[in-house]
Amino acid sequence: MTALRLRRHFILAMAKQLPPSSTTLRLLDLDGGSAAILCEARAGLQPLPRQACQPDSLDAIVGYDVALTRAMLGDALNLLRSGGRLIVVQPRGSVSRQLGEFLVECGYARILVEPALDELGVLIRGEKPHNVADPLARIQSVARHDADSLELARFRGRYLHLLIQQQPNIPAWKRSAQDAITWRAAAIQALPEPMLLAFSSLPKAVGFMQPAVLDGLIRDVNKVGKFSRETAQTWPLGLRINPTVESLRGEELVYIDIDPASAEAPDE
């Protein structure tokens, strides 16, 4: 494997550690070459120059072959939002307990230190701690970056998320080849046709679903499906994008068959 191909594989290992985000994931690239490769692996990334980054604003900071210093880790922690992630690959590094302990000393949480690629190098991930303990509030803090009540014509994201009832509701490792998976998506009963409840990001969908379940508006939803904008444009039904819980009170909810094969691979 050539050095350039190996570098590319190392950088793509970081893509799996990017956090769920609102429609656009705001990213700082410390080495100047990782962002272009990561953008090929995940849509919706918005690489930003360092001078445009504000404190508590970034979803992720990535770096290939960059040194972990206290100054760099402190600056990254200042720029990341709560729950934002620093992700670094050191191709000549190795896994050690000291690396994880160093990130903890510098204020990071949810530390991951593991081989980056087939026992080569080391991947290091640390997360800026959330400033609230309530998981729902954490999700809502990310979801606020997306607007409420959009129409498809005004939607600029590449993916939409639907609330899915999947049957059978069993883990993948328990399913057999004979188990046929069916999906039904939540919609409101409107005229002249139902309107699917769609969300511009995974945090937006989860941020809606949790209070909707507690209020008894949504039942038996066990999955969030991710679909491309192009797929959504082929659906014969209307869409209600980013509805609020309050906007659904008094509405009749129905569930519409959706082909699971038309969905995209989910984010983390």
mmCIF file of C-alpha atoms in Angstrom:
data_model
loop_
_atom_site.group_PDB
_atom_site.id
_atom_site.type_symbol
_atom_site.label_atom_id
_atom_site.label_comp_id
_atom_site.label_asym_id
_atom_site.label_seq_id
_atom_site.Cartn_x
_atom_site.Cartn_y
_atom_site.Cartn_z
ATOM 1 C CA MET A 1 0.000 0.000 0.000
ATOM 2 C CA THR A 2 1.372 3.398 -0.973
ATOM 3 C CA ALA A 3 1.931 6.095 1.638
ATOM 4 C CA LEU A 4 -0.899 8.218 0.196
ATOM 5 C CA ARG A 5 -3.382 5.335 0.292
ATOM 6 C CA LEU A 6 -2.354 4.453 3.827
ATOM 7 C CA ARG A 7 -2.818 8.076 4.896
ATOM 8 C CA ARG A 8 -6.283 8.084 3.333
ATOM 9 C CA HIS A 9 -7.282 4.947 5.258
ATOM 10 C CA PHE A 10 -6.020 6.464 8.502
ATOM 11 C CA ILE A 11 -8.086 9.604 7.923
ATOM 12 C CA LEU A 12 -11.211 7.612 7.027
ATOM 13 C CA ALA A 13 -10.904 5.864 10.398
ATOM 14 C CA MET A 14 -11.739 9.222 11.968
ATOM 15 C CA ALA A 15 -15.021 9.442 10.025
ATOM 16 C CA LYS A 16 -16.565 6.698 12.169
ATOM 17 C CA GLN A 17 -15.988 8.810 15.283
ATOM 18 C CA LEU A 18 -17.691 11.996 14.070
ATOM 19 C CA PRO A 19 -20.640 12.862 16.320
ATOM 20 C CA PRO A 20 -24.263 13.052 15.247
ATOM 21 C CA SER A 21 -24.966 16.636 14.305
ATOM 22 C CA SER A 22 -27.592 19.056 13.147
ATOM 23 C CA THR A 23 -27.979 19.430 9.364
ATOM 24 C CA THR A 24 -24.387 20.668 9.036
ATOM 25 C CA LEU A 25 -21.469 19.359 11.096
ATOM 26 C CA ARG A 26 -19.042 22.229 11.772
ATOM 27 C CA LEU A 27 -15.494 20.936 11.544
ATOM 28 C CA LEU A 28 -11.973 22.259 12.135
ATOM 29 C CA ASP A 29 -9.177 20.406 10.328
ATOM 30 C CA LEU A 30 -5.896 20.750 12.248
ATOM 31 C CA ASP A 31 -3.637 19.263 9.565
ATOM 32 C CA GLY A 32 -5.250 20.914 6.547
ATOM 33 C CA GLY A 33 -5.717 17.718 4.548
ATOM 34 C CA SER A 34 -8.213 15.581 6.433
ATOM 35 C CA ALA A 35 -11.382 17.573 5.757
ATOM 36 C CA ALA A 36 -11.467 16.911 2.003
ATOM 37 C CA ILE A 37 -11.256 13.148 2.542
ATOM 38 C CA LEU A 38 -13.791 13.165 5.379
ATOM 39 C CA CYS A 39 -16.234 15.117 3.199
ATOM 40 C CA GLU A 40 -16.195 12.201 0.758
ATOM 41 C CA ALA A 41 -17.146 9.798 3.550
ATOM 42 C CA ARG A 42 -19.864 11.868 5.205
ATOM 43 C CA ALA A 43 -22.145 14.454 3.679
ATOM 44 C CA GLY A 44 -23.025 17.641 5.484
ATOM 45 C CA LEU A 45 -19.560 18.548 6.802
ATOM 46 C CA GLN A 46 -18.716 22.239 6.928
ATOM 47 C CA PRO A 47 -14.946 22.688 7.264
ATOM 48 C CA LEU A 48 -14.129 26.078 8.796
ATOM 49 C CA PRO A 49 -10.880 28.078 8.891
ATOM 50 C CA ARG A 50 -9.444 28.581 12.363
ATOM 51 C CA GLN A 51 -10.094 32.330 12.304
ATOM 52 C CA ALA A 52 -13.815 31.723 11.724
ATOM 53 C CA CYS A 53 -14.227 29.412 14.728
ATOM 54 C CA GLN A 54 -15.937 30.784 17.812
ATOM 55 C CA PRO A 55 -15.796 29.303 21.324
ATOM 56 C CA ASP A 56 -18.328 26.548 22.022
ATOM 57 C CA SER A 57 -19.283 26.307 18.339
ATOM 58 C CA LEU A 58 -17.615 23.296 16.684
ATOM 59 C CA ASP A 59 -19.066 19.811 16.401
ATOM 60 C CA ALA A 60 -15.694 18.190 15.742
ATOM 61 C CA ILE A 61 -11.982 18.918 15.477
ATOM 62 C CA VAL A 62 -9.873 16.409 13.547
ATOM 63 C CA GLY A 63 -6.165 16.004 13.002
ATOM 64 C CA TYR A 64 -3.910 13.558 11.188
ATOM 65 C CA ASP A 65 -0.372 13.165 12.549
ATOM 66 C CA VAL A 66 -0.672 16.091 14.966
ATOM 67 C CA ALA A 67 0.909 16.189 18.411
ATOM 68 C CA LEU A 68 -1.236 16.316 21.538
ATOM 69 C CA THR A 69 -0.007 19.220 23.638
ATOM 70 C CA ARG A 70 -1.727 20.910 26.549
ATOM 71 C CA ALA A 71 -1.991 24.123 24.537
ATOM 72 C CA MET A 72 -3.629 22.374 21.555
ATOM 73 C CA LEU A 73 -5.997 20.343 23.731
ATOM 74 C CA GLY A 74 -7.011 23.439 25.694
ATOM 75 C CA ASP A 75 -7.691 25.452 22.529
ATOM 76 C CA ALA A 76 -9.724 22.586 21.048
ATOM 77 C CA LEU A 77 -11.770 22.204 24.219
ATOM 78 C CA ASN A 78 -12.576 25.923 24.129
ATOM 79 C CA LEU A 79 -13.790 25.743 20.509
ATOM 80 C CA LEU A 80 -15.900 22.578 20.800
ATOM 81 C CA ARG A 81 -19.566 22.700 21.738
ATOM 82 C CA SER A 82 -20.757 20.549 24.621
ATOM 83 C CA GLY A 83 -20.562 16.975 23.333
ATOM 84 C CA GLY A 84 -18.265 17.989 20.473
ATOM 85 C CA ARG A 85 -15.352 15.694 19.724
ATOM 86 C CA LEU A 86 -11.623 15.948 19.183
ATOM 87 C CA ILE A 87 -10.486 13.081 16.927
ATOM 88 C CA VAL A 88 -6.800 12.537 16.172
ATOM 89 C CA VAL A 89 -4.929 9.776 14.350
ATOM 90 C CA GLN A 90 -1.209 9.392 14.947
ATOM 91 C CA PRO A 91 0.102 6.908 12.339
ATOM 92 C CA ARG A 92 3.315 6.236 14.242
ATOM 93 C CA GLY A 93 1.725 6.255 17.696
ATOM 94 C CA SER A 94 0.680 3.344 19.847
ATOM 95 C CA VAL A 95 -2.099 2.642 22.305
ATOM 96 C CA SER A 96 -1.267 3.535 25.900
ATOM 97 C CA ARG A 97 -3.129 4.245 29.104
ATOM 98 C CA GLN A 98 -1.155 7.468 29.468
ATOM 99 C CA LEU A 99 -2.805 8.965 26.382
ATOM 100 C CA GLY A 100 -6.267 8.509 27.870
ATOM 101 C CA GLU A 101 -5.164 9.830 31.248
ATOM 102 C CA PHE A 102 -3.645 12.908 29.575
ATOM 103 C CA LEU A 103 -6.959 13.751 27.864
ATOM 104 C CA VAL A 104 -8.808 13.359 31.165
ATOM 105 C CA GLU A 105 -6.322 15.722 32.824
ATOM 106 C CA CYS A 106 -6.996 18.253 30.066
ATOM 107 C CA GLY A 107 -10.771 18.169 30.658
ATOM 108 C CA TYR A 108 -12.077 15.631 28.137
ATOM 109 C CA ALA A 109 -14.668 12.885 28.684
ATOM 110 C CA ARG A 110 -15.758 9.702 26.856
ATOM 111 C CA ILE A 111 -12.160 8.935 25.949
ATOM 112 C CA LEU A 112 -11.341 6.369 23.272
ATOM 113 C CA VAL A 113 -7.778 5.206 22.555
ATOM 114 C CA GLU A 114 -7.503 2.294 20.123
ATOM 115 C CA PRO A 115 -5.484 1.057 17.137
ATOM 116 C CA ALA A 116 -6.355 3.215 14.163
ATOM 117 C CA LEU A 117 -5.992 0.691 11.365
ATOM 118 C CA ASP A 118 -5.293 -3.036 11.627
ATOM 119 C CA GLU A 119 -3.071 -2.582 14.682
ATOM 120 C CA LEU A 120 -1.287 0.342 12.997
ATOM 121 C CA GLY A 121 -1.072 3.746 14.645
ATOM 122 C CA VAL A 122 -3.453 5.028 17.284
ATOM 123 C CA LEU A 123 -6.842 6.742 17.121
ATOM 124 C CA ILE A 124 -7.579 9.113 19.982
ATOM 125 C CA ARG A 125 -11.015 10.572 20.699
ATOM 126 C CA GLY A 126 -12.117 12.869 23.475
ATOM 127 C CA GLU A 127 -15.407 14.673 24.022
ATOM 128 C CA LYS A 128 -16.111 18.020 25.619
ATOM 129 C CA PRO A 129 -18.285 17.289 28.664
ATOM 130 C CA HIS A 130 -21.898 18.344 28.498
ATOM 131 C CA ASN A 131 -22.798 21.263 30.712
ATOM 132 C CA VAL A 132 -26.156 19.715 31.577
ATOM 133 C CA ALA A 133 -26.884 16.286 33.043
ATOM 134 C CA ASP A 134 -30.280 15.782 31.367
ATOM 135 C CA PRO A 135 -29.816 13.691 28.163
ATOM 136 C CA LEU A 136 -32.852 15.328 26.540
ATOM 137 C CA ALA A 137 -31.400 18.794 27.126
ATOM 138 C CA ARG A 138 -28.131 17.635 25.557
ATOM 139 C CA ILE A 139 -29.900 16.493 22.404
ATOM 140 C CA GLN A 140 -31.975 19.658 22.236
ATOM 141 C CA SER A 141 -28.827 21.801 22.431
ATOM 142 C CA VAL A 142 -27.602 20.233 19.175
ATOM 143 C CA ALA A 143 -31.049 20.218 17.539
ATOM 144 C CA ARG A 144 -31.466 23.987 18.025
ATOM 145 C CA HIS A 145 -29.153 24.586 15.068
ATOM 146 C CA ASP A 146 -31.934 23.344 12.748
ATOM 147 C CA ALA A 147 -34.981 25.456 11.990
ATOM 148 C CA ASP A 148 -38.503 24.300 12.840
ATOM 149 C CA SER A 149 -41.383 23.752 10.403
ATOM 150 C CA LEU A 150 -39.620 23.700 7.052
ATOM 151 C CA GLU A 151 -41.086 22.794 3.669
ATOM 152 C CA LEU A 152 -39.134 20.502 1.330
ATOM 153 C CA ALA A 153 -38.690 23.363 -1.138
ATOM 154 C CA ARG A 154 -36.867 25.354 1.582
ATOM 155 C CA PHE A 155 -34.925 22.423 2.987
ATOM 156 C CA ARG A 156 -31.201 22.603 2.116
ATOM 157 C CA GLY A 157 -29.921 19.484 3.855
ATOM 158 C CA ARG A 158 -28.954 16.265 2.091
ATOM 159 C CA TYR A 159 -30.837 13.869 4.370
ATOM 160 C CA LEU A 160 -34.184 13.549 6.113
ATOM 161 C CA HIS A 161 -35.002 11.319 9.076
ATOM 162 C CA LEU A 162 -38.294 9.485 9.680
ATOM 163 C CA LEU A 163 -39.687 7.945 12.860
ATOM 164 C CA ILE A 164 -39.985 4.230 12.165
ATOM 165 C CA GLN A 165 -41.873 1.291 13.613
ATOM 166 C CA GLN A 166 -39.673 -1.679 12.689
ATOM 167 C CA GLN A 167 -40.974 -5.227 12.819
ATOM 168 C CA PRO A 168 -39.820 -7.590 14.112
ATOM 169 C CA ASN A 169 -38.505 -5.447 16.946
ATOM 170 C CA ILE A 170 -35.513 -7.618 17.800
ATOM 171 C CA PRO A 171 -31.737 -6.970 17.632
ATOM 172 C CA ALA A 172 -29.986 -7.731 14.356
ATOM 173 C CA TRP A 173 -27.954 -10.515 15.958
ATOM 174 C CA LYS A 174 -31.193 -12.307 16.920
ATOM 175 C CA ARG A 175 -32.778 -12.129 13.462
ATOM 176 C CA SER A 176 -32.644 -15.006 11.039
ATOM 177 C CA ALA A 177 -32.611 -14.931 7.257
ATOM 178 C CA GLN A 178 -36.311 -15.805 7.333
ATOM 179 C CA ASP A 179 -37.267 -12.681 9.316
ATOM 180 C CA ALA A 180 -38.744 -10.146 6.894
ATOM 181 C CA ILE A 181 -38.083 -6.584 8.080
ATOM 182 C CA THR A 182 -40.903 -4.091 7.608
ATOM 183 C CA TRP A 183 -40.867 -0.353 8.269
ATOM 184 C CA ARG A 184 -43.808 1.961 8.906
ATOM 185 C CA ALA A 185 -43.150 5.699 9.231
ATOM 186 C CA ALA A 186 -45.083 8.110 11.439
ATOM 187 C CA ALA A 187 -47.349 10.567 9.597
ATOM 188 C CA ILE A 188 -50.291 12.825 10.300
ATOM 189 C CA GLN A 189 -53.658 12.128 8.712
ATOM 190 C CA ALA A 190 -54.170 15.146 6.461
ATOM 191 C CA LEU A 191 -56.121 15.884 3.310
ATOM 192 C CA PRO A 192 -55.813 15.062 0.482
ATOM 193 C CA GLU A 193 -53.089 12.644 1.736
ATOM 194 C CA PRO A 194 -51.115 11.891 4.882
ATOM 195 C CA MET A 195 -47.960 13.893 5.596
ATOM 196 C CA LEU A 196 -44.855 12.103 6.819
ATOM 197 C CA LEU A 197 -43.149 13.512 9.895
ATOM 198 C CA ALA A 198 -39.605 14.243 8.725
ATOM 199 C CA PHE A 199 -36.607 15.750 10.494
ATOM 200 C CA SER A 200 -33.550 17.512 9.173
ATOM 201 C CA SER A 201 -31.110 15.703 11.471
ATOM 202 C CA LEU A 202 -30.863 12.801 13.884
ATOM 203 C CA PRO A 203 -30.687 15.116 16.943
ATOM 204 C CA LYS A 204 -33.768 16.935 15.665
ATOM 205 C CA ALA A 205 -35.666 13.631 15.341
ATOM 206 C CA VAL A 206 -34.615 12.340 18.770
ATOM 207 C CA GLY A 207 -35.201 15.741 20.359
ATOM 208 C CA PHE A 208 -38.778 15.643 19.082
ATOM 209 C CA MET A 209 -39.431 11.990 19.794
ATOM 210 C CA GLN A 210 -38.543 11.930 23.476
ATOM 211 C CA PRO A 211 -41.106 14.526 24.639
ATOM 212 C CA ALA A 212 -43.638 13.229 22.098
ATOM 213 C CA VAL A 213 -43.382 9.741 23.617
ATOM 214 C CA LEU A 214 -43.684 11.114 27.152
ATOM 215 C CA ASP A 215 -46.810 13.029 26.080
ATOM 216 C CA GLY A 216 -48.318 9.903 24.496
ATOM 217 C CA LEU A 217 -48.301 11.392 20.968
ATOM 218 C CA ILE A 218 -45.899 8.815 19.500
ATOM 219 C CA ARG A 219 -46.065 5.096 20.260
ATOM 220 C CA ASP A 220 -44.060 2.007 19.314
ATOM 221 C CA VAL A 221 -41.395 3.913 17.336
ATOM 222 C CA ASN A 222 -38.157 1.948 17.716
ATOM 223 C CA LYS A 223 -35.927 3.355 14.976
ATOM 224 C CA VAL A 224 -34.992 6.563 13.162
ATOM 225 C CA GLY A 225 -34.509 5.994 9.428
ATOM 226 C CA LYS A 226 -32.174 8.206 7.364
ATOM 227 C CA PHE A 227 -33.108 8.975 3.734
ATOM 228 C CA SER A 228 -31.489 11.070 1.026
ATOM 229 C CA ARG A 229 -33.168 14.217 -0.233
ATOM 230 C CA GLU A 230 -33.436 12.562 -3.660
ATOM 231 C CA THR A 231 -35.312 9.604 -2.184
ATOM 232 C CA ALA A 232 -37.653 11.933 -0.290
ATOM 233 C CA GLN A 233 -38.517 13.702 -3.540
ATOM 234 C CA THR A 234 -39.852 10.408 -4.955
ATOM 235 C CA TRP A 235 -42.314 9.856 -2.107
ATOM 236 C CA PRO A 236 -45.935 10.420 -3.201
ATOM 237 C CA LEU A 237 -46.840 11.854 0.220
ATOM 238 C CA GLY A 238 -46.362 15.316 1.632
ATOM 239 C CA LEU A 239 -43.826 16.091 4.347
ATOM 240 C CA ARG A 240 -44.031 17.978 7.632
ATOM 241 C CA ILE A 241 -40.359 18.810 8.271
ATOM 242 C CA ASN A 242 -39.253 19.498 11.853
ATOM 243 C CA PRO A 243 -42.703 19.664 13.434
ATOM 244 C CA THR A 244 -42.912 20.663 17.081
ATOM 245 C CA VAL A 245 -44.690 18.579 19.676
ATOM 246 C CA GLU A 246 -47.189 21.397 20.201
ATOM 247 C CA SER A 247 -48.042 21.501 16.480
ATOM 248 C CA LEU A 248 -49.177 17.851 16.591
ATOM 249 C CA ARG A 249 -51.631 18.137 19.449
ATOM 250 C CA GLY A 250 -55.077 17.206 18.185
ATOM 251 C CA GLU A 251 -53.707 15.612 15.000
ATOM 252 C CA GLU A 252 -54.439 11.996 14.102
ATOM 253 C CA LEU A 253 -51.248 9.980 13.642
ATOM 254 C CA VAL A 254 -51.029 7.120 11.160
ATOM 255 C CA TYR A 255 -48.172 4.887 10.004
ATOM 256 C CA ILE A 256 -47.170 4.512 6.346
ATOM 257 C CA ASP A 257 -45.210 1.626 4.786
ATOM 258 C CA ILE A 258 -41.654 2.594 3.821
ATOM 259 C CA ASP A 259 -39.101 0.418 2.026
ATOM 260 C CA PRO A 260 -36.122 -0.199 4.378
ATOM 261 C CA ALA A 261 -33.865 -0.709 1.359
ATOM 262 C CA SER A 262 -34.361 2.929 0.361
ATOM 263 C CA ALA A 263 -32.701 4.179 3.568
ATOM 264 C CA GLU A 264 -29.118 5.328 3.935
ATOM 265 C CA ALA A 265 -26.588 3.943 6.394
ATOM 266 C CA PRO A 266 -27.116 5.725 9.724
ATOM 267 C CA ASP A 267 -24.647 8.037 11.449
ATOM 268 C CA GLU A 268 -23.117 7.003 14.717
#
